[in-house]
Amino acid sequence: MTPHTQPSAPSRKTILSGMQPTGELNIGHVAGALRNWVALQREYDSLFCVVDQHAITVRQEPAKLRKRTLDMAAMFIAAGVDPAQSVVFVQSHVPEHVQLAWVLTCMTGMGECARMTQFKDKSEKHADNINVGLFTYPILMAADILLYNADLVPVGQDQKQHLELARNLAERFNHHYSATFTVPEPFIPKVGGKIMSLQEPTKKMSKSDPNEKASLFLIDTDDQIRNKIKRAVTDSGTDIVYDEEARPGVSNLMSLYHIATGASFADIEREFAGSTGYAPFKEAVAEALVAYIRPIRERFLEVRSDTDGLSAILRQGADHARDRARKTLRKVYKKTGFVEY
Ligand code: ATP
Ligand code: LTN
């Protein structure tokens, strides 16, 4: 593994994205975010961050958080993020994120945070721990993005509302002081932006779902993948047609088949036209996903076992990110009116 060596390239546009080390990555994370990170990294100046400070907005066991942070960085690389092209780092290694977040916090209305659907959902889910960090979570996310003047943020559909706040804060700061931040655009894929649970196809597939059968993890064995697809909840029909509203189960499997093979929905409908029942389709989806996930899982085990190599990548990533973050923060502090030292 070669750590990132490229200097920042101001001629290229910048992308930044992050994921919380709150559990095992699943196929939804690849579909909504990771595969676009990989596809965009050659063209864009790219930064990818394990957002451990976001993770503590819900209770975490310290040893697990530490392990999952490294697992997640290794998974980025296993899925195709190339540390020689992209900056891979851990959020808490770059203290400028929380420093900028404070300035932005003082420019955000209570109502802007209170209306976030993720805040409402998580407050319900963690009713015994509705902490202020959960409330201000999207401001820290805005800081992650604005610190590097990201032009584009590749994320799944659920992050659209958070991105909107980041855009508003950039515009607000630029307007109140002077042009400082790039106003970021979301990059949300048309297919795969919201992969649904295999057990309840009207609900998002999520790391924190306690039902293991609901998610297809990137570390699942071939047989686990086959079993989960076989048992995936489908609809009462028998034909293979894409209709998110009326046929959420089958449509979700079609999205997964598209992710794994590149086949369009029209191709898939044609391929399985006239087949009797869902079984042949489910079998094809399972085999396509086995072939797609297996190399990621194998590469993950390799990357994760080289602890020194992984640490070196994260150290270099943090050093690089910090150099850039420091420059932005210095500007922000100056414009805000803080005395320089
Ligand atoms: P949690 O359950 O811990 O809240 P999560 O599983 O929703 O987490 P995040 O860390 O919040 O995962 O998401 C990381 C990235 O993956 C984000 O860009 C998010 O939009 C995307 N993502 C998460 N789940 C899905 C999904 N089911 N389909 C498509 N994209 C997803
Ligand atoms: N909130 C995001 C994770 C995240 C992120 C970011 C994504 C934190 N900071 C910056 C893109 C850019 C989520 O997936 N829940």
CSV table of C-alpha atoms in Angstrom, one decimal, residues 76-327:
chain,number,residue,atom,x,y,z
A,76,PHE,CA,-12.5,2.1,2.1
A,77,ILE,CA,-9.3,0.8,0.6
A,78,ALA,CA,-10.7,-2.7,0.0
A,79,ALA,CA,-13.7,-1.2,-1.9
A,80,GLY,CA,-11.2,0.5,-4.3
A,81,VAL,CA,-10.3,3.8,-2.7
A,82,ASP,CA,-6.6,4.2,-3.6
A,83,PRO,CA,-4.5,5.9,-1.0
A,84,ALA,CA,-2.0,6.9,-3.6
A,85,GLN,CA,-4.7,9.0,-5.3
A,86,SER,CA,-7.0,9.9,-2.4
A,87,VAL,CA,-6.4,11.3,1.1
A,88,VAL,CA,-7.8,8.8,3.7
A,89,PHE,CA,-7.9,10.0,7.2
A,90,VAL,CA,-9.6,10.0,10.6
A,91,GLN,CA,-11.7,13.0,11.6
A,92,SER,CA,-10.4,13.2,15.2
A,93,HIS,CA,-6.8,13.4,13.9
A,94,VAL,CA,-7.6,16.8,12.4
A,95,PRO,CA,-8.8,19.1,15.2
A,96,GLU,CA,-9.7,21.9,12.8
A,97,HIS,CA,-13.0,20.1,12.1
A,98,VAL,CA,-14.4,20.8,15.5
A,99,GLN,CA,-12.7,24.2,15.6
A,100,LEU,CA,-14.5,25.3,12.4
A,101,ALA,CA,-17.7,23.6,13.6
A,102,TRP,CA,-17.8,25.9,16.6
A,103,VAL,CA,-17.7,29.1,14.4
A,104,LEU,CA,-20.5,27.6,12.3
A,105,THR,CA,-22.5,26.6,15.3
A,106,CYS,CA,-22.6,30.2,16.3
A,107,MET,CA,-24.1,31.0,12.8
A,108,THR,CA,-26.8,28.2,12.9
A,109,GLY,CA,-30.4,28.7,14.1
A,110,MET,CA,-31.8,26.2,16.6
A,111,GLY,CA,-34.7,25.6,14.1
A,112,GLU,CA,-32.3,24.6,11.4
A,113,CYS,CA,-31.0,21.7,13.4
A,114,ALA,CA,-34.4,20.8,15.0
A,115,ARG,CA,-36.0,20.1,11.6
A,116,MET,CA,-33.4,17.5,10.5
A,117,THR,CA,-35.1,14.2,9.9
A,118,GLN,CA,-32.0,12.3,11.1
A,119,PHE,CA,-32.1,14.1,14.4
A,120,LYS,CA,-35.8,13.3,14.8
A,121,ASP,CA,-35.2,9.6,13.9
A,122,LYS,CA,-32.2,9.2,16.1
A,123,SER,CA,-33.8,11.0,19.0
A,124,GLU,CA,-36.6,8.5,18.9
A,125,LYS,CA,-34.2,5.5,18.6
A,126,HIS,CA,-32.0,6.7,21.4
A,127,ALA,CA,-34.5,8.4,23.6
A,128,ASP,CA,-32.3,7.9,26.7
A,129,ASN,CA,-29.4,9.9,25.1
A,130,ILE,CA,-30.6,12.9,23.2
A,131,ASN,CA,-27.4,14.8,23.5
A,132,VAL,CA,-26.5,18.2,22.1
A,133,GLY,CA,-24.0,16.5,19.8
A,134,LEU,CA,-26.8,14.7,18.1
A,135,PHE,CA,-28.5,18.0,17.6
A,136,THR,CA,-25.5,19.8,16.2
A,137,TYR,CA,-24.3,16.8,14.2
A,138,PRO,CA,-25.0,18.4,10.8
A,139,ILE,CA,-22.9,21.5,11.7
A,140,LEU,CA,-19.8,19.3,12.2
A,141,MET,CA,-20.6,17.6,8.9
A,142,ALA,CA,-20.7,21.1,7.3
A,143,ALA,CA,-17.3,21.8,8.8
A,144,ASP,CA,-15.9,18.6,7.4
A,145,ILE,CA,-17.0,19.7,3.9
A,146,LEU,CA,-16.3,23.4,4.0
A,147,LEU,CA,-12.8,23.1,5.5
A,148,TYR,CA,-11.5,21.6,2.3
A,149,ASN,CA,-13.7,23.7,0.0
A,150,ALA,CA,-15.2,20.6,-1.5
A,151,ASP,CA,-17.1,21.1,-4.7
A,152,LEU,CA,-18.9,17.8,-4.7
A,153,VAL,CA,-20.0,15.5,-1.8
A,154,PRO,CA,-20.8,11.9,-2.9
A,155,VAL,CA,-23.4,10.5,-0.5
A,156,GLY,CA,-26.6,8.5,-0.3
A,157,GLN,CA,-30.0,10.1,-0.5
A,158,ASP,CA,-30.5,10.3,3.3
A,159,GLN,CA,-27.7,13.0,3.5
A,160,LYS,CA,-29.4,15.5,1.1
A,161,GLN,CA,-30.9,17.6,4.0
A,162,HIS,CA,-27.5,17.8,5.8
A,163,LEU,CA,-25.9,18.9,2.5
A,164,GLU,CA,-28.5,21.7,2.2
A,165,LEU,CA,-27.4,23.0,5.6
A,166,ALA,CA,-23.7,22.9,4.6
A,167,ARG,CA,-24.6,24.9,1.5
A,168,ASN,CA,-26.6,27.5,3.5
A,169,LEU,CA,-23.8,27.9,6.0
A,170,ALA,CA,-21.2,28.4,3.3
A,171,GLU,CA,-23.4,31.1,1.7
A,172,ARG,CA,-24.2,32.7,5.0
A,173,PHE,CA,-20.5,33.0,6.0
A,174,ASN,CA,-19.5,34.3,2.5
A,175,HIS,CA,-22.3,36.8,2.6
A,176,HIS,CA,-21.7,38.0,6.2
A,177,TYR,CA,-17.9,38.2,5.9
A,178,SER,CA,-16.5,37.8,2.3
A,179,ALA,CA,-16.1,35.0,-0.2
A,180,THR,CA,-14.4,32.2,1.7
A,181,PHE,CA,-16.1,28.8,1.2
A,182,THR,CA,-17.0,26.9,-1.9
A,183,VAL,CA,-20.7,26.1,-1.9
A,184,PRO,CA,-20.8,22.3,-2.2
A,185,GLU,CA,-23.1,20.2,-4.4
A,186,PRO,CA,-24.4,16.8,-3.4
A,187,PHE,CA,-23.6,13.9,-5.7
A,188,ILE,CA,-26.4,11.3,-5.2
A,189,PRO,CA,-26.7,8.3,-7.5
A,190,LYS,CA,-29.9,7.8,-9.4
A,191,VAL,CA,-29.8,4.0,-8.7
A,192,GLY,CA,-28.5,2.8,-5.4
A,193,GLY,CA,-28.9,6.1,-3.5
A,194,LYS,CA,-31.2,4.3,-1.1
A,195,ILE,CA,-30.8,0.6,-0.8
A,196,MET,CA,-33.6,-0.9,1.3
A,197,SER,CA,-33.6,-3.5,4.1
A,198,LEU,CA,-33.8,-7.1,2.8
A,199,GLN,CA,-36.4,-7.8,5.5
A,200,GLU,CA,-38.5,-4.6,5.4
A,201,PRO,CA,-38.0,-3.1,1.9
A,202,THR,CA,-39.7,0.2,2.8
A,203,LYS,CA,-36.9,0.9,5.3
A,204,LYS,CA,-33.3,1.9,4.6
A,205,MET,CA,-30.6,-0.8,5.0
A,206,SER,CA,-28.7,0.6,7.9
A,207,LYS,CA,-25.6,-0.3,9.9
A,208,SER,CA,-27.5,0.0,13.1
A,209,ASP,CA,-30.4,-2.4,12.2
A,210,PRO,CA,-30.3,-5.1,14.9
A,211,ASN,CA,-31.7,-7.7,12.4
A,212,GLU,CA,-28.7,-9.1,10.7
A,213,LYS,CA,-30.8,-10.7,7.9
A,214,ALA,CA,-31.8,-7.2,6.9
A,215,SER,CA,-28.4,-6.2,5.6
A,216,LEU,CA,-25.8,-7.6,3.3
A,217,PHE,CA,-22.5,-6.9,4.9
A,218,LEU,CA,-19.2,-6.6,3.0
A,219,ILE,CA,-17.7,-9.2,5.3
A,220,ASP,CA,-20.5,-11.7,4.8
A,221,THR,CA,-19.4,-15.1,3.5
A,222,ASP,CA,-20.6,-16.4,0.1
A,223,ASP,CA,-23.2,-18.6,1.8
A,224,GLN,CA,-24.4,-15.8,4.1
A,225,ILE,CA,-25.0,-13.7,1.0
A,226,ARG,CA,-26.9,-16.5,-0.8
A,227,ASN,CA,-29.1,-17.2,2.3
A,228,LYS,CA,-29.9,-13.6,2.9
A,229,ILE,CA,-31.0,-13.0,-0.8
A,230,LYS,CA,-33.0,-16.3,-0.7
A,231,ARG,CA,-34.9,-15.1,2.3
A,232,ALA,CA,-35.2,-11.4,1.2
A,233,VAL,CA,-38.8,-10.2,1.5
A,234,THR,CA,-40.4,-9.8,-1.9
A,235,ASP,CA,-43.8,-8.8,-3.0
A,236,SER,CA,-46.9,-10.8,-3.9
A,237,GLY,CA,-46.4,-10.6,-7.7
A,238,THR,CA,-44.3,-13.0,-9.7
A,239,ASP,CA,-42.9,-11.0,-12.5
A,240,ILE,CA,-39.6,-9.0,-12.4
A,241,VAL,CA,-40.6,-5.3,-13.0
A,242,TYR,CA,-39.2,-2.1,-11.5
A,243,ASP,CA,-41.8,-0.3,-9.4
A,244,GLU,CA,-40.5,1.2,-6.1
A,245,GLU,CA,-43.9,2.0,-4.8
A,246,ALA,CA,-45.9,-1.1,-5.7
A,247,ARG,CA,-43.0,-3.6,-5.7
A,248,PRO,CA,-40.3,-2.4,-3.2
A,249,GLY,CA,-38.8,-5.8,-2.5
A,250,VAL,CA,-38.2,-6.8,-6.1
A,251,SER,CA,-37.2,-3.3,-7.1
A,252,ASN,CA,-34.5,-3.3,-4.3
A,253,LEU,CA,-33.1,-6.6,-5.6
A,254,MET,CA,-33.1,-5.1,-9.1
A,255,SER,CA,-31.0,-2.2,-7.9
A,256,LEU,CA,-28.6,-4.6,-6.2
A,257,TYR,CA,-28.3,-6.6,-9.4
A,258,HIS,CA,-27.6,-3.4,-11.3
A,259,ILE,CA,-24.9,-2.5,-8.8
A,260,ALA,CA,-23.3,-5.9,-9.1
A,261,THR,CA,-23.5,-6.3,-12.9
A,262,GLY,CA,-24.1,-2.9,-14.5
A,263,ALA,CA,-27.3,-4.3,-16.2
A,264,SER,CA,-30.0,-1.7,-16.7
A,265,PHE,CA,-33.5,-2.2,-15.4
A,266,ALA,CA,-34.7,-2.8,-18.9
A,267,ASP,CA,-32.0,-5.4,-19.4
A,268,ILE,CA,-33.0,-7.1,-16.2
A,269,GLU,CA,-36.7,-7.1,-17.0
A,270,ARG,CA,-35.9,-8.6,-20.4
A,271,GLU,CA,-33.5,-11.2,-19.0
A,272,PHE,CA,-36.2,-12.6,-16.6
A,273,ALA,CA,-39.3,-12.0,-18.6
A,274,GLY,CA,-41.5,-15.1,-18.5
A,275,SER,CA,-39.6,-16.8,-15.7
A,276,THR,CA,-41.8,-18.6,-13.2
A,277,GLY,CA,-41.7,-17.1,-9.8
A,278,TYR,CA,-38.8,-15.2,-8.1
A,279,ALA,CA,-36.5,-18.1,-7.5
A,280,PRO,CA,-34.4,-17.9,-10.7
A,281,PHE,CA,-34.0,-14.1,-10.4
A,282,LYS,CA,-33.0,-14.3,-6.7
A,283,GLU,CA,-30.5,-17.0,-7.6
A,284,ALA,CA,-28.9,-14.7,-10.2
A,285,VAL,CA,-28.9,-11.7,-7.8
A,286,ALA,CA,-27.2,-13.8,-5.2
A,287,GLU,CA,-24.5,-15.1,-7.5
A,288,ALA,CA,-23.9,-11.6,-8.9
A,289,LEU,CA,-23.5,-10.3,-5.3
A,290,VAL,CA,-21.2,-13.1,-4.3
A,291,ALA,CA,-18.9,-12.3,-7.2
A,292,TYR,CA,-19.1,-8.5,-6.4
A,293,ILE,CA,-18.5,-8.8,-2.6
A,294,ARG,CA,-16.0,-11.6,-2.5
A,295,PRO,CA,-13.0,-9.6,-3.8
A,296,ILE,CA,-13.9,-6.7,-1.4
A,297,ARG,CA,-14.0,-9.1,1.6
A,298,GLU,CA,-10.7,-10.7,0.6
A,299,ARG,CA,-8.9,-7.4,0.1
A,300,PHE,CA,-10.3,-6.1,3.4
A,301,LEU,CA,-8.7,-9.1,5.3
A,302,GLU,CA,-5.4,-8.3,3.6
A,303,VAL,CA,-5.4,-4.6,4.2
A,304,ARG,CA,-6.7,-4.9,7.8
A,305,SER,CA,-4.0,-7.4,8.8
A,306,ASP,CA,-1.2,-5.0,7.8
A,307,THR,CA,-1.7,-2.7,10.8
A,308,ASP,CA,1.5,-0.8,10.2
A,309,GLY,CA,0.7,-0.1,6.6
A,310,LEU,CA,-2.8,1.1,7.5
A,311,SER,CA,-1.5,3.4,10.3
A,312,ALA,CA,1.0,4.9,7.9
A,313,ILE,CA,-1.7,5.7,5.4
A,314,LEU,CA,-3.9,7.3,8.1
A,315,ARG,CA,-1.0,9.3,9.5
A,316,GLN,CA,0.0,10.6,6.1
A,317,GLY,CA,-3.7,11.3,5.3
A,318,ALA,CA,-4.1,13.3,8.5
A,319,ASP,CA,-0.9,15.3,7.9
A,320,HIS,CA,-2.0,16.2,4.4
A,321,ALA,CA,-5.6,17.0,5.5
A,322,ARG,CA,-4.3,19.1,8.4
A,323,ASP,CA,-2.1,21.3,6.2
A,324,ARG,CA,-5.1,22.2,4.2
A,325,ALA,CA,-7.5,22.5,7.0
A,326,ARG,CA,-5.2,24.8,8.9
A,327,LYS,CA,-5.1,27.3,6.0
